[in-house]
Amino acid sequence: GQQLNQSPQSMFIQEGEDVSMNCTSSSIFNTWLWYKQDPGEGPVLLIALYKAGELTSNGRLTAQFGITRKDSFLNISASIPSDVGIYFCAGLLTGTASKLTFGTGTRLQVTL
Amino acid sequence: SQTIHQWPATLVQPVGSPLSLECTVEGTSNPNLYWYRQAAGRGLQLLFYSVGIGQISSEVPQNLSASRPQDRQFILSSKKLLLSDSGFYLCAWSEIYGYTFGSGTRLTVV
């Protein structure tokens, strides 16, 4: 099935640094979601974006819904060790089944 | 509040054995339900979705099947497991603000 292009694939950063990751698609979506997955757990929703151009924050997290509706980015400011995990973007085109299309994931590792 | 339960958490099964994974949702009615599979180090692949009792749509051809015998129950099954069926299986239901995932089942076929 289709997957969104997410980059970078992985990143090592030092505690306190800012992080940026993005997601692009060849198709438009009317909702973008960002999830974080810890090892052995299901993904947990971080931020949801519903309108092109929308910029939304959740604590140290900020995400934007691209104007073209084909991309989104997630920023994490002042990273801390518990930010470690895999971050997934997901696009949703609402309809009868509201099926999510997931990005390939960004593995974040934070060093002290 | 809405919750989603998925079990078992881990499962080791021999090749050729049957499979049954169960997912139940509480606190909502007539949810859309989904089964995803995640291979090690990979993203999530949609396997099946259901918009109502007895309504199942398959996204990819495979050795698995799904059933929805009750409004808030979604079951993933196989008659004979293959090695390639190993992975992390996630159940989810959709709501206005996005999807909510279960805690997953790690299946290892040996």
Short mmCIF file of C-alpha atoms in Angstrom, two decimals:
data_model
loop_
_atom_site.label_atom_id
_atom_site.label_comp_id
_atom_site.label_asym_id
_atom_site.label_seq_id
_atom_site.Cartn_x
_atom_site.Cartn_y
_atom_site.Cartn_z
CA GLY A 1 0.00 0.00 0.00
CA GLN A 2 0.95 3.66 -0.27
CA GLN A 3 3.24 5.21 2.32
CA LEU A 4 4.16 8.83 2.80
CA ASN A 5 7.78 9.94 2.42
CA GLN A 6 9.08 10.91 5.83
CA SER A 7 12.52 12.32 6.56
CA PRO A 8 14.93 11.99 8.09
CA GLN A 9 14.76 8.25 8.60
CA SER A 10 16.67 8.52 11.86
CA MET A 11 18.50 11.14 13.86
CA PHE A 12 20.80 11.36 16.84
CA ILE A 13 20.66 14.62 18.72
CA GLN A 14 21.90 15.99 22.00
CA GLU A 15 19.56 16.81 24.85
CA GLY A 16 18.35 20.38 24.56
CA GLU A 17 18.58 20.56 20.78
CA ASP A 18 15.62 21.27 18.53
CA VAL A 19 14.38 18.59 16.11
CA SER A 20 12.61 18.93 12.80
CA MET A 21 11.09 16.20 10.64
CA ASN A 22 8.78 16.34 7.66
CA CYS A 23 6.43 14.32 5.57
CA THR A 24 5.49 14.64 1.90
CA SER A 25 2.91 12.99 -0.29
CA SER A 26 1.95 12.89 -3.94
CA SER A 27 -1.70 12.95 -2.87
CA ILE A 28 -3.62 15.56 -0.91
CA PHE A 29 -5.05 14.91 2.52
CA ASN A 30 -7.57 16.87 4.53
CA THR A 31 -6.15 15.83 7.88
CA TRP A 32 -2.57 15.30 8.99
CA LEU A 33 -1.70 13.47 12.19
CA TRP A 34 1.57 13.00 14.03
CA TYR A 35 2.12 9.96 16.27
CA LYS A 36 4.89 8.78 18.57
CA GLN A 37 5.55 5.10 19.15
CA ASP A 38 7.57 3.73 22.04
CA PRO A 39 9.11 0.23 21.71
CA GLY A 40 6.49 -2.51 21.99
CA GLU A 41 3.62 -0.06 22.23
CA GLY A 42 0.95 1.26 19.90
CA PRO A 43 1.35 4.75 18.40
CA VAL A 44 0.04 7.64 20.50
CA LEU A 45 -1.43 10.72 18.87
CA LEU A 46 0.62 13.88 19.40
CA ILE A 47 -0.94 16.49 17.16
CA ALA A 48 -3.81 16.62 14.67
CA LEU A 49 -4.07 19.20 11.87
CA TYR A 50 -7.33 19.83 10.03
CA LYS A 51 -6.81 22.83 7.78
CA ALA A 52 -4.23 23.74 5.13
CA GLY A 53 -1.76 26.23 6.60
CA GLU A 54 -2.73 25.37 10.17
CA LEU A 55 0.05 25.65 12.75
CA THR A 56 -0.60 23.84 16.02
CA SER A 57 1.42 23.44 19.20
CA ASN A 58 1.28 20.89 21.98
CA GLY A 59 3.85 21.78 24.64
CA ARG A 60 7.29 21.55 23.05
CA LEU A 61 5.80 20.16 19.84
CA THR A 62 4.75 22.27 16.87
CA ALA A 63 3.32 20.94 13.63
CA GLN A 64 2.10 22.55 10.45
CA PHE A 65 -0.28 21.44 7.70
CA GLY A 66 1.23 22.46 4.36
CA ILE A 67 -0.62 24.90 2.12
CA THR A 68 -0.64 22.40 -0.75
CA ARG A 69 -2.19 19.76 1.59
CA LYS A 70 0.59 17.41 0.48
CA ASP A 71 3.05 17.92 3.30
CA SER A 72 3.49 18.51 7.02
CA PHE A 73 6.32 19.07 9.44
CA LEU A 74 6.84 18.42 13.15
CA ASN A 75 9.26 20.36 15.34
CA ILE A 76 10.33 19.40 18.84
CA SER A 77 12.03 22.10 20.84
CA ALA A 78 14.56 21.56 23.63
CA SER A 79 14.57 17.77 23.32
CA ILE A 80 14.72 15.60 26.43
CA PRO A 81 15.60 11.90 26.82
CA SER A 82 11.95 10.80 26.92
CA ASP A 83 11.49 12.14 23.39
CA VAL A 84 13.24 8.99 22.18
CA GLY A 85 11.01 6.89 19.96
CA ILE A 86 9.68 6.59 16.45
CA TYR A 87 7.60 9.44 15.07
CA PHE A 88 5.08 8.78 12.34
CA CYS A 89 3.14 11.19 10.20
CA ALA A 90 -0.19 10.04 8.84
CA GLY A 91 -2.54 11.47 6.27
CA LEU A 92 -6.26 11.06 6.34
CA LEU A 93 -8.73 11.59 3.55
CA THR A 94 -12.06 11.42 5.31
CA GLY A 95 -14.70 9.30 3.73
CA THR A 96 -16.64 6.18 4.40
CA ALA A 97 -13.75 4.37 6.02
CA SER A 98 -11.34 7.18 6.99
CA LYS A 99 -8.27 5.12 6.23
CA LEU A 100 -4.92 6.45 7.44
CA THR A 101 -1.83 6.42 5.26
CA PHE A 102 1.35 6.33 7.35
CA GLY A 103 4.79 7.75 6.81
CA THR A 104 7.84 5.54 6.99
CA GLY A 105 8.80 6.88 10.42
CA THR A 106 11.62 8.90 11.96
CA ARG A 107 13.61 7.21 14.70
CA LEU A 108 14.79 9.78 17.22
CA GLN A 109 17.57 9.10 19.69
CA VAL A 110 18.61 11.68 22.25
CA THR A 111 22.01 11.66 23.91
CA LEU A 112 22.82 13.40 27.14
CA SER B 1 -14.25 7.48 28.09
CA GLN B 2 -13.34 5.36 25.13
CA THR B 3 -10.81 2.57 25.49
CA ILE B 4 -9.49 -0.10 23.20
CA HIS B 5 -8.32 -3.50 24.37
CA GLN B 6 -6.15 -5.84 22.40
CA TRP B 7 -4.84 -9.26 23.38
CA PRO B 8 -2.67 -11.17 23.75
CA ALA B 9 0.33 -8.85 24.06
CA THR B 10 2.77 -11.44 22.74
CA LEU B 11 2.30 -14.72 20.94
CA VAL B 12 4.66 -17.36 19.62
CA GLN B 13 3.04 -19.79 17.21
CA PRO B 14 4.40 -22.60 15.01
CA VAL B 15 4.10 -22.45 11.26
CA GLY B 16 0.81 -23.95 10.11
CA SER B 17 -1.04 -23.26 13.34
CA PRO B 18 -4.22 -21.15 13.48
CA LEU B 19 -4.38 -17.58 14.78
CA SER B 20 -7.00 -15.50 16.52
CA LEU B 21 -6.31 -11.98 17.79
CA GLU B 22 -9.09 -10.05 19.43
CA CYS B 23 -9.77 -6.35 19.76
CA THR B 24 -12.63 -4.71 21.64
CA VAL B 25 -13.61 -1.08 22.03
CA GLU B 26 -15.51 0.47 24.92
CA GLY B 27 -17.29 3.77 25.26
CA THR B 28 -18.39 4.24 21.68
CA SER B 29 -20.85 2.75 19.23
CA ASN B 30 -20.55 1.90 15.56
CA PRO B 31 -16.83 2.76 15.36
CA ASN B 32 -14.71 2.25 12.28
CA LEU B 33 -12.22 -0.47 13.20
CA TYR B 34 -8.85 -1.31 11.65
CA TRP B 35 -6.11 -3.92 11.74
CA TYR B 36 -2.57 -2.78 10.94
CA ARG B 37 0.66 -4.74 10.77
CA GLN B 38 4.10 -3.32 11.45
CA ALA B 39 7.20 -5.22 10.36
CA ALA B 40 10.34 -4.64 12.43
CA GLY B 41 11.65 -1.12 11.89
CA ARG B 42 8.96 -0.30 9.36
CA GLY B 43 5.81 1.77 9.12
CA LEU B 44 2.26 0.60 9.56
CA GLN B 45 0.43 -1.25 6.82
CA LEU B 46 -3.36 -1.35 6.79
CA LEU B 47 -4.63 -4.93 6.54
CA PHE B 48 -8.38 -4.70 7.10
CA TYR B 49 -11.00 -2.17 8.02
CA SER B 50 -14.62 -2.39 9.02
CA VAL B 51 -17.34 0.25 9.01
CA GLY B 52 -19.96 -1.98 10.64
CA ILE B 53 -20.92 -5.45 11.86
CA GLY B 54 -20.10 -8.07 9.26
CA GLN B 55 -18.55 -5.49 6.92
CA ILE B 56 -14.90 -6.21 6.21
CA SER B 57 -12.65 -4.70 3.57
CA SER B 58 -9.22 -6.08 2.81
CA GLU B 59 -6.42 -3.78 1.73
CA VAL B 60 -3.78 -6.30 0.74
CA PRO B 61 -3.92 -9.93 -0.37
CA GLN B 62 -2.60 -12.13 2.38
CA ASN B 63 -2.91 -15.20 4.52
CA LEU B 64 -5.12 -13.48 7.10
CA SER B 65 -8.81 -12.76 7.48
CA ALA B 66 -10.86 -10.50 9.72
CA SER B 67 -14.32 -10.64 11.19
CA ARG B 68 -16.58 -8.29 13.13
CA PRO B 69 -19.18 -10.39 14.93
CA GLN B 70 -20.27 -7.55 17.23
CA ASP B 71 -20.28 -3.77 16.95
CA ARG B 72 -17.24 -3.28 19.16
CA GLN B 73 -15.34 -6.48 18.47
CA PHE B 74 -12.82 -7.02 15.68
CA ILE B 75 -10.98 -10.31 15.20
CA LEU B 76 -7.94 -11.11 13.08
CA SER B 77 -7.55 -14.76 12.10
CA SER B 78 -5.56 -17.21 10.10
CA LYS B 79 -6.15 -20.88 9.41
CA LYS B 80 -2.46 -21.65 8.85
CA LEU B 81 0.27 -19.22 9.84
CA LEU B 82 3.30 -18.56 7.65
CA LEU B 83 6.71 -17.35 8.78
CA SER B 84 6.03 -14.09 6.94
CA ASP B 85 3.03 -13.44 9.21
CA SER B 86 5.38 -12.48 12.03
CA GLY B 87 5.10 -8.86 13.08
CA PHE B 88 3.47 -6.37 15.38
CA TYR B 89 -0.30 -6.23 14.93
CA LEU B 90 -2.23 -3.16 15.94
CA CYS B 91 -5.94 -2.66 16.22
CA ALA B 92 -7.35 0.86 15.97
CA TRP B 93 -10.62 2.71 15.91
CA SER B 94 -11.29 6.09 14.38
CA GLU B 95 -12.90 9.14 15.90
CA ILE B 96 -13.18 12.80 15.01
CA TYR B 97 -9.72 13.70 16.30
CA GLY B 98 -7.86 10.81 14.71
CA TYR B 99 -7.19 7.21 15.35
CA THR B 100 -6.69 5.51 18.69
CA PHE B 101 -4.50 2.44 18.69
CA GLY B 102 -4.45 -0.58 20.94
CA SER B 103 -1.25 -1.64 22.64
CA GLY B 104 -0.46 -4.22 19.98
CA THR B 105 0.27 -7.94 19.73
CA ARG B 106 3.77 -9.10 18.86
CA LEU B 107 3.39 -12.31 16.85
CA THR B 108 6.38 -14.52 16.20
CA VAL B 109 5.84 -17.47 13.90
CA VAL B 110 8.49 -20.15 14.37
#
